[in-house]
Amino acid sequence: MLKQIRFLTIVIFSTFTLSTFAGNGLKLSCQTLPELFRAYLHRHYSSKKFDDELKKKVVEQYIKLLDPYKSLFIESEIATIKTDIFKSFEGMSRNDCTTLLKLNETATQRAIDTQKIVKEFLGPNYKIDEATELQFDPEKRGFQKTAEGRTDLIK
């Protein structure tokens, strides 16, 4: 079932990240999501309803796709994002994906900001601090609690 949830999550995520790059071919849009949900549920062996439990799993997977290294958002933002995405499923059926579009814009801007921080930090005066310990596993590290913690993580 986890594979199917990941598939559904990838479809949602792709709608807002890849559709910008689509040429004249098929474009994923908010309008296509309800039909994709119906097709998914129709063919899935155990999930036949898009209930709150399945929505929560999709939200969790969406966040993992959006911020896999837990470096773009802080803990309190993630709590808000979870609630907002969960509520946005109703809007999708009315072709309203404002929440997801704004979230994608924020994630994109955070990635740009991160790049600027890294470039500045790794400037000509950068020296390796050999005493620094790094935690690369985002599951062990978790989301940072503050914006300053997020900036420190990036450095």
Short mmCIF file of C-alpha atoms in Angstrom, two decimals:
data_model
loop_
_atom_site.label_atom_id
_atom_site.label_comp_id
_atom_site.label_asym_id
_atom_site.label_seq_id
_atom_site.Cartn_x
_atom_site.Cartn_y
_atom_site.Cartn_z
CA MET A 1 0.00 0.00 0.00
CA LEU A 2 2.92 2.34 0.67
CA LYS A 3 3.90 2.13 -3.01
CA GLN A 4 0.41 3.20 -4.05
CA ILE A 5 0.42 6.12 -1.60
CA ARG A 6 3.81 7.18 -2.92
CA PHE A 7 2.46 6.99 -6.47
CA LEU A 8 -0.52 9.18 -5.59
CA THR A 9 1.76 11.62 -3.80
CA ILE A 10 4.14 11.77 -6.76
CA VAL A 11 1.22 12.54 -9.05
CA ILE A 12 0.15 15.45 -6.84
CA PHE A 13 3.71 16.71 -6.46
CA SER A 14 4.35 16.39 -10.19
CA THR A 15 1.27 18.42 -10.97
CA PHE A 16 2.83 21.47 -9.41
CA THR A 17 6.48 20.96 -10.22
CA LEU A 18 6.61 19.39 -13.66
CA SER A 19 3.62 21.07 -15.28
CA THR A 20 5.60 24.28 -15.46
CA PHE A 21 8.06 22.55 -17.77
CA ALA A 22 5.51 20.79 -19.95
CA GLY A 23 5.51 21.83 -23.58
CA ASN A 24 2.54 21.41 -25.84
CA GLY A 25 1.88 17.89 -24.59
CA LEU A 26 -0.28 16.69 -21.72
CA LYS A 27 -0.26 19.10 -18.81
CA LEU A 28 -1.09 18.01 -15.32
CA SER A 29 -3.31 20.48 -13.56
CA CYS A 30 -5.50 20.83 -10.55
CA GLN A 31 -8.45 19.78 -12.71
CA THR A 32 -6.85 16.40 -13.44
CA LEU A 33 -6.27 15.46 -9.79
CA PRO A 34 -9.82 14.34 -8.89
CA GLU A 35 -9.90 12.03 -11.92
CA LEU A 36 -6.48 10.63 -11.03
CA PHE A 37 -7.69 10.03 -7.47
CA ARG A 38 -10.74 8.17 -8.77
CA ALA A 39 -8.63 6.01 -11.11
CA TYR A 40 -6.19 5.24 -8.30
CA LEU A 41 -8.94 4.23 -5.89
CA HIS A 42 -10.79 2.23 -8.52
CA ARG A 43 -7.74 0.10 -9.27
CA HIS A 44 -6.22 -0.14 -5.80
CA TYR A 45 -6.57 -3.53 -4.13
CA SER A 46 -7.37 -2.26 -0.63
CA SER A 47 -7.95 1.51 -0.61
CA LYS A 48 -11.33 2.21 -2.15
CA LYS A 49 -12.09 5.50 -0.40
CA PHE A 50 -10.08 8.68 -0.21
CA ASP A 51 -10.72 8.93 3.52
CA ASP A 52 -8.90 10.94 6.20
CA GLU A 53 -6.44 8.12 6.90
CA LEU A 54 -5.33 7.94 3.27
CA LYS A 55 -5.19 11.75 3.06
CA LYS A 56 -2.87 11.87 6.09
CA LYS A 57 -0.55 9.34 4.45
CA VAL A 58 -0.54 11.29 1.21
CA VAL A 59 0.26 14.50 3.12
CA GLU A 60 3.20 12.80 4.87
CA GLN A 61 4.58 11.53 1.57
CA TYR A 62 4.05 14.93 -0.08
CA ILE A 63 6.12 16.61 2.62
CA LYS A 64 8.86 14.01 2.17
CA LEU A 65 8.94 14.83 -1.54
CA LEU A 66 8.76 18.57 -0.95
CA ASP A 67 11.54 18.72 1.65
CA PRO A 68 13.38 15.36 1.71
CA TYR A 69 16.40 16.71 3.60
CA LYS A 70 14.29 18.64 6.12
CA SER A 71 16.20 21.79 5.32
CA LEU A 72 13.67 24.11 3.67
CA PHE A 73 11.04 24.39 6.39
CA ILE A 74 11.09 24.54 10.17
CA GLU A 75 9.07 22.35 12.50
CA SER A 76 6.24 24.84 13.13
CA GLU A 77 5.84 25.48 9.40
CA ILE A 78 5.53 21.76 8.74
CA ALA A 79 2.66 21.50 11.24
CA THR A 80 0.84 24.32 9.41
CA ILE A 81 1.66 22.83 6.01
CA LYS A 82 0.19 19.47 7.02
CA THR A 83 -3.07 21.12 8.05
CA ASP A 84 -3.20 23.29 4.93
CA ILE A 85 -2.54 20.40 2.54
CA PHE A 86 -5.10 18.22 4.29
CA LYS A 87 -7.71 20.97 3.89
CA SER A 88 -6.70 21.56 0.25
CA PHE A 89 -8.06 18.17 -0.89
CA GLU A 90 -11.56 19.66 -0.84
CA GLY A 91 -10.40 22.57 -2.97
CA MET A 92 -8.86 20.27 -5.56
CA SER A 93 -12.29 18.90 -6.43
CA ARG A 94 -13.31 22.50 -7.23
CA ASN A 95 -10.13 23.14 -9.25
CA ASP A 96 -8.66 25.24 -6.43
CA CYS A 97 -5.04 24.32 -5.80
CA THR A 98 -4.00 27.69 -4.43
CA THR A 99 -2.52 26.14 -1.28
CA LEU A 100 -0.34 23.71 -3.20
CA LEU A 101 0.77 26.33 -5.70
CA LYS A 102 1.77 28.73 -2.91
CA LEU A 103 3.58 25.93 -1.10
CA ASN A 104 5.50 25.07 -4.27
CA GLU A 105 6.45 28.74 -4.72
CA THR A 106 7.64 28.93 -1.11
CA ALA A 107 9.71 25.75 -1.44
CA THR A 108 11.26 27.04 -4.67
CA GLN A 109 12.12 30.37 -3.05
CA ARG A 110 13.60 28.59 -0.02
CA ALA A 111 15.80 26.52 -2.32
CA ILE A 112 17.00 29.72 -4.01
CA ASP A 113 17.65 31.31 -0.61
CA THR A 114 19.55 28.19 0.49
CA GLN A 115 21.75 28.40 -2.59
CA LYS A 116 22.60 32.04 -1.76
CA ILE A 117 23.47 31.14 1.85
CA VAL A 118 25.71 28.29 0.73
CA LYS A 119 27.49 30.39 -1.90
CA GLU A 120 28.15 33.14 0.63
CA PHE A 121 29.29 30.69 3.31
CA LEU A 122 31.64 28.87 0.94
CA GLY A 123 33.21 32.11 -0.25
CA PRO A 124 36.93 32.80 -0.58
CA ASN A 125 37.50 32.92 3.21
CA TYR A 126 35.90 29.53 3.92
CA LYS A 127 37.92 27.12 6.04
CA ILE A 128 36.87 23.63 7.02
CA ASP A 129 36.14 23.19 10.71
CA GLU A 130 37.34 19.65 11.32
CA ALA A 131 35.66 19.54 14.73
CA THR A 132 32.20 19.88 13.17
CA GLU A 133 30.04 16.75 13.19
CA LEU A 134 27.46 16.37 10.47
CA GLN A 135 24.17 14.48 10.63
CA PHE A 136 23.17 13.63 7.07
CA ASP A 137 20.16 11.46 7.91
CA PRO A 138 17.12 13.78 7.90
CA GLU A 139 15.09 11.21 9.85
CA LYS A 140 17.55 11.36 12.73
CA ARG A 141 18.01 15.12 12.46
CA GLY A 142 14.38 16.16 12.02
CA PHE A 143 13.14 19.60 11.07
CA GLN A 144 14.83 22.56 12.70
CA LYS A 145 12.84 24.42 15.34
CA THR A 146 13.87 27.95 14.30
CA ALA A 147 14.86 29.85 11.17
CA GLU A 148 18.32 30.37 12.72
CA GLY A 149 18.63 26.62 13.21
CA ARG A 150 17.69 26.09 9.57
CA THR A 151 20.38 28.57 8.47
CA ASP A 152 22.95 26.88 10.72
CA LEU A 153 22.02 23.51 9.23
CA ILE A 154 22.63 24.83 5.73
CA LYS A 155 26.05 26.14 6.69
#
